[in-house]
Amino acid sequence: MDKKFITKENKTAYVKLERIVLDQLDHPGIVRLYFTFQDSLSLYMALESCEGGELFDQITRKGRLTEDEARFYAAEVVDALEYIHNLGVIHRDIKPENLLLTAEGHIKIADFGSVKPMQDSQITVLPNAASDDKACTFVGTAAYVPPEVLNSSPATFGNDLWALGCTLYQMLSGTSPFKDASEWLIFQRIIARELRFPDYFSEEARDVIDRLLDLDPSRRPGAGPDGYASLKRHPFFKGVDWDNLRSQIPPKLAPEPGTQSPAGDDVHDSSWSPAHIGDGSAAVVRQPDGATSSSEGTGHITRLASIDSFDSKWQQFLEPGESVLMISMVKKLQKLTSKKVQLILTNKPKLIYVDPSKLIVKGNIIWSDNPNDLSIQVTSPSNFKICTPKKVMSFEDAKQRAYQWKKAIEGLQNR
């Protein structure tokens, strides 16, 4: 973590508090902090490795989770939240991006940068940390923020339970329950509780989410007099062995760490498709009626899993007959920060990047067949730059597809 950035953004107290709290937590559902150190420029936190990555990426890859998968992972989140709430700590940023999967497929809660110890917390903190006057201010992520925070009410354990409801909704549907084009519009939906359930949600799933998203935080299951017992008793969690959660075999959700398909690419990753530019790869095509098809040559990619889920998530950014040639979850790098975006290349040609949580276009890179006006520079298998006369944008693809992006863009320019 860059010290200058931390100071500039007034995050020093939050960083210190995160370290102090993590150092005292001991639960299999919480990412473990091993040690910290610093040099003249940066602070470092050595955290437990979670090889399965973010739950968010797995939801994106699959389109949505089955109810059995969602039940198991929601139960593990409930188990970890009960632990931290019993210690008098509010996480305040529960969301799929902060739920990490171990190599075995179990959930661990990460990112305690917004943590709030209550006055009676069992966690030992710095003087005044528990009574921070920022308790009522907005922290966390817009799509998961509870209405009471928007109304400047004090922080409570109910904040995390609301976020749990939003997260469970996203597990089952693939999108957050209050999505809109801007944060302000999202906040209006949250305050008005504009909540709609897809037809395929079970009655049990609808009911538990509906209760977790109660406008009154004291009425959310887990926050009342019965505590977490009322939430664990809900019919949605019927059959969950709460005493042996961590010893159970989790759903086969994340790919094996370090493994590849026989073809050498993760063909079951529906967040990415290879460019069909004459090399025999497959392309995902949006038909005029909204259906999808997979065009195949003699190359090494044979199919994409969850095509329907994939297409329905991104088709709003396509025109009739327009096809996605390449798409990948990447990090857009800036000087001190990075932001996950979905980078999309179409046959129009069109090159855009989309906020994957809010599903809004964050940037439209002006296309040109002239390499002087649009070029791509690969600096490593994971890193590449897209260059235009007015701007140079840096990206990082964790699956090391920088050269494939270069080939796809240049292939369209030379078509």
Short mmCIF file of C-alpha atoms in Angstrom, two decimals:
data_model
loop_
_atom_site.label_atom_id
_atom_site.label_comp_id
_atom_site.label_asym_id
_atom_site.label_seq_id
_atom_site.Cartn_x
_atom_site.Cartn_y
_atom_site.Cartn_z
CA MET A 1 0.00 0.00 0.00
CA ASP A 2 1.47 3.31 -1.09
CA LYS A 3 2.09 5.61 1.90
CA LYS A 4 1.54 8.80 -0.07
CA PHE A 5 -1.79 7.55 -1.36
CA ILE A 6 -2.89 6.49 2.13
CA THR A 7 -2.00 9.92 3.52
CA LYS A 8 -3.58 11.78 0.60
CA GLU A 9 -6.87 9.88 0.98
CA ASN A 10 -6.85 10.23 4.81
CA LYS A 11 -6.81 6.44 5.19
CA THR A 12 -4.07 6.17 7.84
CA ALA A 13 -6.46 5.43 10.71
CA TYR A 14 -8.35 2.85 8.64
CA VAL A 15 -5.17 1.02 7.65
CA LYS A 16 -3.96 0.90 11.26
CA LEU A 17 -7.35 -0.29 12.48
CA GLU A 18 -7.50 -3.02 9.82
CA ARG A 19 -4.12 -4.36 10.95
CA ILE A 20 -5.04 -4.23 14.64
CA VAL A 21 -8.38 -6.00 14.11
CA LEU A 22 -7.08 -8.66 11.72
CA ASP A 23 -4.25 -9.44 14.12
CA GLN A 24 -6.81 -10.43 16.78
CA LEU A 25 -9.24 -12.43 14.65
CA ASP A 26 -8.95 -16.21 14.62
CA HIS A 27 -11.60 -18.00 12.58
CA PRO A 28 -11.42 -20.32 9.55
CA GLY A 29 -13.81 -18.02 7.71
CA ILE A 30 -11.57 -14.94 8.08
CA VAL A 31 -8.44 -14.29 6.02
CA ARG A 32 -5.45 -14.60 8.34
CA LEU A 33 -2.88 -11.82 8.75
CA TYR A 34 0.61 -13.29 9.22
CA PHE A 35 2.76 -10.19 9.61
CA THR A 36 3.22 -6.59 8.49
CA PHE A 37 6.23 -4.46 7.61
CA GLN A 38 7.07 -1.22 5.85
CA ASP A 39 9.74 0.62 3.92
CA SER A 40 10.10 4.29 3.07
CA LEU A 41 7.40 4.16 0.37
CA SER A 42 4.93 1.41 1.21
CA LEU A 43 3.15 -0.57 3.90
CA TYR A 44 2.92 -4.34 3.49
CA MET A 45 0.45 -6.86 4.89
CA ALA A 46 1.26 -10.56 4.45
CA LEU A 47 -2.14 -12.23 4.24
CA GLU A 48 -3.24 -15.81 3.83
CA SER A 49 -3.33 -16.92 0.18
CA CYS A 50 -6.75 -17.82 -1.20
CA GLU A 51 -6.00 -19.61 -4.44
CA GLY A 52 -9.63 -19.83 -5.56
CA GLY A 53 -9.88 -16.06 -6.01
CA GLU A 54 -12.94 -13.88 -5.49
CA LEU A 55 -16.44 -15.30 -5.31
CA PHE A 56 -17.41 -12.40 -7.59
CA ASP A 57 -15.28 -13.83 -10.40
CA GLN A 58 -16.90 -17.25 -10.02
CA ILE A 59 -20.39 -15.71 -10.16
CA THR A 60 -19.36 -13.79 -13.28
CA ARG A 61 -17.85 -16.93 -14.82
CA LYS A 62 -20.96 -19.04 -14.22
CA GLY A 63 -23.58 -16.33 -14.72
CA ARG A 64 -25.19 -17.28 -11.41
CA LEU A 65 -24.87 -19.98 -8.76
CA THR A 66 -27.26 -22.82 -8.12
CA GLU A 67 -29.32 -22.59 -4.95
CA ASP A 68 -27.29 -25.38 -3.32
CA GLU A 69 -24.04 -23.56 -4.10
CA ALA A 70 -25.42 -20.25 -2.85
CA ARG A 71 -26.77 -21.88 0.32
CA PHE A 72 -23.38 -23.38 1.19
CA TYR A 73 -21.44 -20.16 0.63
CA ALA A 74 -24.05 -17.99 2.33
CA ALA A 75 -23.90 -20.34 5.32
CA GLU A 76 -20.11 -19.96 5.53
CA VAL A 77 -20.49 -16.16 5.40
CA VAL A 78 -23.14 -16.33 8.14
CA ASP A 79 -20.79 -18.46 10.25
CA ALA A 80 -17.96 -15.92 9.91
CA LEU A 81 -20.24 -12.90 10.46
CA GLU A 82 -21.61 -14.45 13.64
CA TYR A 83 -18.04 -14.75 14.90
CA ILE A 84 -17.03 -11.14 14.22
CA HIS A 85 -20.36 -9.75 15.44
CA ASN A 86 -20.01 -11.70 18.69
CA LEU A 87 -16.68 -9.92 19.11
CA GLY A 88 -18.39 -6.56 18.62
CA VAL A 89 -17.02 -5.84 15.13
CA ILE A 90 -18.89 -4.68 12.00
CA HIS A 91 -17.21 -5.44 8.67
CA ARG A 92 -19.13 -2.78 6.65
CA ASP A 93 -18.04 -3.98 3.20
CA ILE A 94 -19.49 -7.45 2.69
CA LYS A 95 -19.77 -8.18 -1.05
CA PRO A 96 -18.74 -10.99 -3.44
CA GLU A 97 -15.43 -9.25 -4.21
CA ASN A 98 -14.44 -9.51 -0.53
CA LEU A 99 -15.35 -13.19 -0.22
CA LEU A 100 -12.34 -15.27 -1.20
CA LEU A 101 -12.18 -18.97 -1.99
CA THR A 102 -9.50 -21.26 -0.64
CA ALA A 103 -7.89 -23.93 -2.80
CA GLU A 104 -10.43 -26.38 -1.35
CA GLY A 105 -13.34 -24.03 -2.14
CA HIS A 106 -14.26 -22.65 1.29
CA ILE A 107 -15.14 -18.97 1.81
CA LYS A 108 -13.03 -16.48 3.76
CA ILE A 109 -14.02 -12.87 4.43
CA ALA A 110 -11.31 -10.39 3.42
CA ASP A 111 -10.73 -6.61 3.30
CA PHE A 112 -11.32 -5.18 6.76
CA GLY A 113 -10.43 -1.66 5.59
CA SER A 114 -13.89 -0.36 6.57
CA VAL A 115 -14.15 -2.29 9.84
CA LYS A 116 -15.94 -0.69 12.80
CA PRO A 117 -15.42 -1.96 16.38
CA MET A 118 -18.38 -1.19 18.63
CA GLN A 119 -18.01 0.42 22.06
CA ASP A 120 -18.28 -2.93 23.85
CA SER A 121 -16.06 -4.77 21.37
CA GLN A 122 -13.84 -7.57 22.66
CA ILE A 123 -11.18 -6.44 20.18
CA THR A 124 -8.48 -4.23 21.70
CA VAL A 125 -8.11 -1.11 19.58
CA LEU A 126 -6.39 2.25 19.73
CA PRO A 127 -8.00 4.90 21.96
CA ASN A 128 -11.09 6.49 20.32
CA ALA A 129 -11.03 4.01 17.41
CA ALA A 130 -14.29 2.41 18.51
CA SER A 131 -15.99 5.79 18.89
CA ASP A 132 -14.84 7.14 15.54
CA ASP A 133 -17.23 9.89 14.46
CA LYS A 134 -17.19 8.44 10.95
CA ALA A 135 -19.46 5.65 12.18
CA CYS A 136 -22.45 7.17 10.40
CA THR A 137 -20.71 8.12 7.17
CA PHE A 138 -20.81 6.16 3.94
CA VAL A 139 -18.19 3.43 3.67
CA GLY A 140 -18.19 0.28 1.61
CA THR A 141 -19.69 -0.17 -1.85
CA ALA A 142 -22.75 1.62 -3.25
CA ALA A 143 -24.73 -1.43 -4.37
CA TYR A 144 -24.52 -3.03 -0.91
CA VAL A 145 -24.89 -0.01 1.38
CA PRO A 146 -27.94 -0.24 3.69
CA PRO A 147 -30.59 2.50 3.76
CA GLU A 148 -29.87 3.47 7.37
CA VAL A 149 -26.31 4.44 6.40
CA LEU A 150 -27.69 6.67 3.64
CA ASN A 151 -29.90 8.27 6.30
CA SER A 152 -26.86 8.86 8.57
CA SER A 153 -27.97 6.44 11.27
CA PRO A 154 -25.31 4.87 13.52
CA ALA A 155 -23.56 1.74 12.33
CA THR A 156 -25.02 -1.56 13.57
CA PHE A 157 -24.57 -5.27 12.92
CA GLY A 158 -27.63 -4.94 10.69
CA ASN A 159 -25.42 -3.17 8.13
CA ASP A 160 -23.61 -6.44 7.41
CA LEU A 161 -26.87 -8.40 7.32
CA TRP A 162 -28.26 -6.09 4.62
CA ALA A 163 -25.07 -6.60 2.61
CA LEU A 164 -25.42 -10.36 3.14
CA GLY A 165 -28.92 -10.18 1.63
CA CYS A 166 -27.58 -8.26 -1.38
CA THR A 167 -24.74 -10.76 -1.75
CA LEU A 168 -27.05 -13.77 -1.62
CA TYR A 169 -29.28 -12.12 -4.23
CA GLN A 170 -26.24 -11.65 -6.47
CA MET A 171 -25.13 -15.26 -5.98
CA LEU A 172 -28.52 -16.49 -7.18
CA SER A 173 -29.14 -13.97 -9.98
CA GLY A 174 -25.72 -12.80 -11.15
CA THR A 175 -26.53 -9.13 -10.47
CA SER A 176 -26.98 -6.92 -7.43
CA PRO A 177 -30.60 -6.20 -6.39
CA PHE A 178 -30.38 -2.41 -6.69
CA LYS A 179 -28.30 -1.88 -9.83
CA ASP A 180 -28.66 1.33 -11.84
CA ALA A 181 -26.66 3.68 -14.05
CA SER A 182 -25.15 5.80 -11.25
CA GLU A 183 -24.50 5.69 -7.52
CA TRP A 184 -27.16 8.33 -6.91
CA LEU A 185 -29.80 6.25 -8.72
CA ILE A 186 -28.67 3.14 -6.84
CA PHE A 187 -29.11 5.01 -3.55
CA GLN A 188 -32.63 6.08 -4.56
CA ARG A 189 -33.55 2.47 -5.31
CA ILE A 190 -32.16 1.37 -1.94
CA ILE A 191 -34.03 4.04 0.02
CA ALA A 192 -37.26 3.23 -1.85
CA ARG A 193 -36.50 -0.50 -1.50
CA GLU A 194 -37.25 -1.18 -5.16
CA LEU A 195 -36.73 -4.92 -4.91
CA ARG A 196 -37.78 -7.43 -7.56
CA PHE A 197 -37.11 -11.16 -7.56
CA PRO A 198 -36.52 -13.30 -10.66
CA ASP A 199 -39.15 -15.99 -11.21
CA TYR A 200 -36.63 -18.77 -10.67
CA PHE A 201 -35.92 -17.80 -7.03
CA SER A 202 -37.40 -20.34 -4.62
CA GLU A 203 -39.88 -19.18 -1.99
CA GLU A 204 -37.28 -19.85 0.70
CA ALA A 205 -34.65 -17.76 -1.10
CA ARG A 206 -37.09 -14.89 -1.65
CA ASP A 207 -38.15 -14.92 1.97
CA VAL A 208 -34.68 -14.91 3.54
CA ILE A 209 -33.47 -12.16 1.20
CA ASP A 210 -36.65 -10.16 1.79
CA ARG A 211 -36.10 -10.38 5.55
CA LEU A 212 -32.39 -9.52 5.34
CA LEU A 213 -33.31 -6.47 3.25
CA ASP A 214 -35.80 -5.15 5.80
CA LEU A 215 -35.63 -1.36 6.04
CA ASP A 216 -35.48 -1.68 9.83
CA PRO A 217 -32.03 -3.09 10.70
CA SER A 218 -33.27 -4.42 14.06
CA ARG A 219 -35.77 -6.71 12.29
CA ARG A 220 -33.21 -8.41 10.05
CA PRO A 221 -32.65 -12.06 11.02
CA GLY A 222 -29.41 -12.21 12.96
CA ALA A 223 -29.92 -8.79 14.57
CA GLY A 224 -32.91 -9.46 16.82
CA PRO A 225 -33.10 -10.88 20.36
CA ASP A 226 -32.46 -14.43 19.09
CA GLY A 227 -29.29 -13.34 17.32
CA TYR A 228 -28.01 -15.62 14.59
CA ALA A 229 -30.15 -18.53 15.74
CA SER A 230 -33.14 -16.99 13.94
CA LEU A 231 -31.18 -16.71 10.70
CA LYS A 232 -29.79 -20.24 10.91
CA ARG A 233 -33.29 -21.62 11.51
CA HIS A 234 -34.65 -20.08 8.33
CA PRO A 235 -36.01 -22.69 5.87
CA PHE A 236 -33.51 -21.54 3.22
CA PHE A 237 -30.73 -23.01 5.37
CA LYS A 238 -32.54 -26.29 6.03
CA GLY A 239 -30.08 -29.17 6.00
CA VAL A 240 -26.99 -27.05 6.74
CA ASP A 241 -24.69 -28.74 9.25
CA TRP A 242 -23.60 -25.61 11.09
CA ASP A 243 -21.25 -27.43 13.45
CA ASN A 244 -19.23 -29.02 10.65
CA LEU A 245 -19.35 -26.45 7.83
CA ARG A 246 -15.61 -26.18 7.37
CA SER A 247 -15.08 -29.94 7.27
CA GLN A 248 -17.67 -30.46 4.53
CA ILE A 249 -16.74 -30.80 0.87
CA PRO A 250 -17.68 -27.47 -0.77
CA PRO A 251 -19.30 -27.14 -4.20
CA LYS A 252 -16.91 -27.61 -7.11
CA LEU A 253 -16.97 -23.96 -8.07
CA ALA A 254 -13.45 -22.64 -8.62
CA PRO A 255 -11.04 -24.32 -11.08
CA GLU A 256 -8.16 -26.23 -9.52
CA PRO A 257 -5.33 -23.74 -8.79
CA GLY A 258 -2.66 -23.96 -11.47
CA THR A 259 -4.66 -26.31 -13.69
CA GLN A 260 -5.70 -25.82 -17.27
CA SER A 261 -8.11 -27.52 -19.56
CA PRO A 262 -6.62 -30.03 -21.99
CA ALA A 263 -6.73 -27.28 -24.59
CA GLY A 264 -4.49 -25.09 -22.48
CA ASP A 265 -7.12 -22.42 -21.87
CA ASP A 266 -9.89 -22.18 -19.32
CA VAL A 267 -12.70 -22.87 -21.74
CA HIS A 268 -15.16 -23.08 -18.87
CA ASP A 269 -14.56 -19.42 -18.03
CA SER A 270 -17.51 -17.60 -19.55
CA SER A 271 -16.00 -14.23 -18.61
CA TRP A 272 -13.68 -14.58 -21.57
CA SER A 273 -13.93 -15.70 -25.17
CA PRO A 274 -11.13 -15.84 -27.74
CA ALA A 275 -11.23 -13.61 -30.78
CA HIS A 276 -12.47 -15.18 -33.98
CA ILE A 277 -10.10 -13.48 -36.38
CA GLY A 278 -9.27 -16.26 -38.77
CA ASP A 279 -7.18 -18.44 -36.46
CA GLY A 280 -9.80 -21.11 -35.87
CA SER A 281 -10.92 -19.83 -32.46
CA ALA A 282 -14.51 -19.58 -31.30
CA ALA A 283 -16.67 -16.47 -31.18
CA VAL A 284 -19.82 -15.72 -29.22
CA VAL A 285 -22.40 -14.16 -31.52
CA ARG A 286 -25.52 -12.31 -30.49
CA GLN A 287 -28.29 -13.17 -32.93
CA PRO A 288 -31.01 -10.60 -33.76
CA ASP A 289 -33.48 -12.51 -31.57
CA GLY A 290 -31.12 -12.42 -28.58
CA ALA A 291 -29.99 -16.04 -28.89
CA THR A 292 -26.36 -17.01 -28.97
CA SER A 293 -24.28 -19.36 -31.05
CA SER A 294 -20.71 -20.54 -30.99
CA SER A 295 -18.83 -20.43 -34.28
CA GLU A 296 -16.08 -22.99 -34.43
CA GLY A 297 -13.12 -23.64 -36.62
CA THR A 298 -10.40 -26.22 -36.30
CA GLY A 299 -8.61 -24.43 -33.48
CA HIS A 300 -8.04 -25.56 -29.93
CA ILE A 301 -11.07 -23.88 -28.32
CA THR A 302 -14.12 -26.10 -28.75
CA ARG A 303 -16.84 -24.51 -26.62
CA LEU A 304 -17.75 -21.91 -24.04
CA ALA A 305 -19.66 -22.90 -20.92
CA SER A 306 -22.74 -20.99 -19.72
CA ILE A 307 -23.19 -19.16 -23.02
CA ASP A 308 -26.72 -18.09 -22.13
CA SER A 309 -25.64 -16.57 -18.81
CA PHE A 310 -22.67 -14.93 -20.47
CA ASP A 311 -24.71 -13.38 -23.26
CA SER A 312 -27.55 -12.14 -21.10
CA LYS A 313 -25.14 -10.28 -18.83
CA TRP A 314 -23.38 -8.31 -21.58
CA GLN A 315 -25.89 -8.20 -24.44
CA GLN A 316 -27.19 -4.80 -23.33
CA PHE A 317 -23.92 -3.34 -24.62
CA LEU A 318 -24.35 -4.86 -28.09
CA GLU A 319 -26.33 -3.69 -31.10
CA PRO A 320 -28.50 -6.17 -33.06
CA GLY A 321 -26.25 -8.58 -34.94
CA GLU A 322 -23.10 -7.33 -33.20
CA SER A 323 -20.82 -10.09 -31.89
CA VAL A 324 -18.39 -10.24 -28.99
CA LEU A 325 -14.96 -11.22 -30.26
CA MET A 326 -13.05 -11.02 -27.01
CA ILE A 327 -14.01 -10.26 -23.43
CA SER A 328 -12.06 -10.52 -20.21
CA MET A 329 -12.11 -9.29 -16.63
CA VAL A 330 -9.01 -7.11 -16.29
CA LYS A 331 -7.58 -4.48 -13.99
CA LYS A 332 -7.38 -0.95 -15.35
CA LEU A 333 -4.21 0.42 -13.82
CA GLN A 334 -3.65 4.00 -12.73
CA LYS A 335 -0.75 5.58 -10.90
CA LEU A 336 -1.74 4.50 -7.40
CA THR A 337 -4.87 2.45 -7.82
CA SER A 338 -6.47 -0.18 -10.00
CA LYS A 339 -10.08 -0.95 -10.86
CA LYS A 340 -11.59 -4.16 -12.17
CA VAL A 341 -13.39 -3.71 -15.47
CA GLN A 342 -14.80 -5.96 -18.16
CA LEU A 343 -12.91 -5.22 -21.38
CA ILE A 344 -15.04 -6.00 -24.45
CA LEU A 345 -14.02 -6.11 -28.12
CA THR A 346 -16.75 -6.51 -30.76
CA ASN A 347 -16.81 -6.95 -34.52
CA LYS A 348 -18.32 -3.50 -35.10
CA PRO A 349 -15.46 -2.88 -34.25
CA LYS A 350 -15.99 -1.45 -30.78
CA LEU A 351 -13.69 -1.47 -27.75
CA ILE A 352 -15.24 -0.60 -24.38
CA TYR A 353 -14.69 -1.30 -20.70
CA VAL A 354 -17.58 -1.82 -18.31
CA ASP A 355 -17.98 -1.65 -14.54
CA PRO A 356 -18.88 -5.29 -13.79
CA SER A 357 -20.80 -4.48 -10.60
CA LYS A 358 -22.91 -1.56 -11.83
CA LEU A 359 -23.05 -2.78 -15.45
CA ILE A 360 -22.34 0.66 -16.89
CA VAL A 361 -19.85 1.63 -19.59
CA LYS A 362 -16.88 3.38 -18.00
CA GLY A 363 -14.98 4.06 -21.21
CA ASN A 364 -15.31 3.83 -24.99
CA ILE A 365 -11.92 3.58 -26.73
CA ILE A 366 -12.19 5.29 -30.10
CA TRP A 367 -11.54 2.72 -32.80
CA SER A 368 -9.19 3.26 -35.72
CA ASP A 369 -7.74 0.88 -38.30
CA ASN A 370 -4.67 3.12 -38.37
CA PRO A 371 -2.06 1.78 -35.90
CA ASN A 372 -0.85 5.35 -35.42
CA ASP A 373 -4.23 6.18 -33.88
CA LEU A 374 -4.83 2.91 -32.03
CA SER A 375 -2.11 0.51 -30.98
CA ILE A 376 -1.46 -2.06 -28.27
CA GLN A 377 1.84 -2.55 -26.49
CA VAL A 378 2.50 -5.74 -24.52
CA THR A 379 4.85 -5.26 -21.57
CA SER A 380 4.45 -8.75 -20.07
CA PRO A 381 2.16 -11.75 -20.57
CA SER A 382 -0.27 -10.12 -18.12
CA ASN A 383 0.18 -6.41 -18.87
CA PHE A 384 -0.60 -4.37 -21.94
CA LYS A 385 -1.27 -0.77 -22.93
CA ILE A 386 -3.88 0.50 -25.36
CA CYS A 387 -2.57 3.70 -26.92
CA THR A 388 -4.50 6.47 -28.68
CA PRO A 389 -3.30 9.99 -29.60
CA LYS A 390 -5.00 11.43 -26.51
CA LYS A 391 -4.58 8.68 -23.94
CA VAL A 392 -2.59 5.61 -22.90
CA MET A 393 -4.55 3.07 -20.83
CA SER A 394 -2.79 0.30 -18.91
CA PHE A 395 -4.44 -3.05 -18.20
CA GLU A 396 -3.53 -6.23 -16.37
CA ASP A 397 -5.05 -9.58 -17.33
CA ALA A 398 -4.50 -12.08 -14.51
CA LYS A 399 -4.89 -14.96 -16.96
CA GLN A 400 -1.96 -13.69 -19.05
CA ARG A 401 -3.84 -12.92 -22.25
CA ALA A 402 -1.99 -9.73 -23.15
CA TYR A 403 -0.71 -11.17 -26.43
CA GLN A 404 -4.18 -12.48 -27.28
CA TRP A 405 -5.58 -8.97 -26.82
CA LYS A 406 -2.87 -7.62 -29.12
CA LYS A 407 -3.61 -10.27 -31.72
CA ALA A 408 -7.36 -9.66 -31.54
CA ILE A 409 -7.14 -5.88 -31.93
CA GLU A 410 -4.50 -5.96 -34.66
CA GLY A 411 -6.40 -8.73 -36.44
CA LEU A 412 -9.45 -6.48 -36.67
CA GLN A 413 -7.34 -3.57 -37.90
CA ASN A 414 -5.89 -5.74 -40.68
CA ARG A 415 -9.10 -7.50 -41.69
#
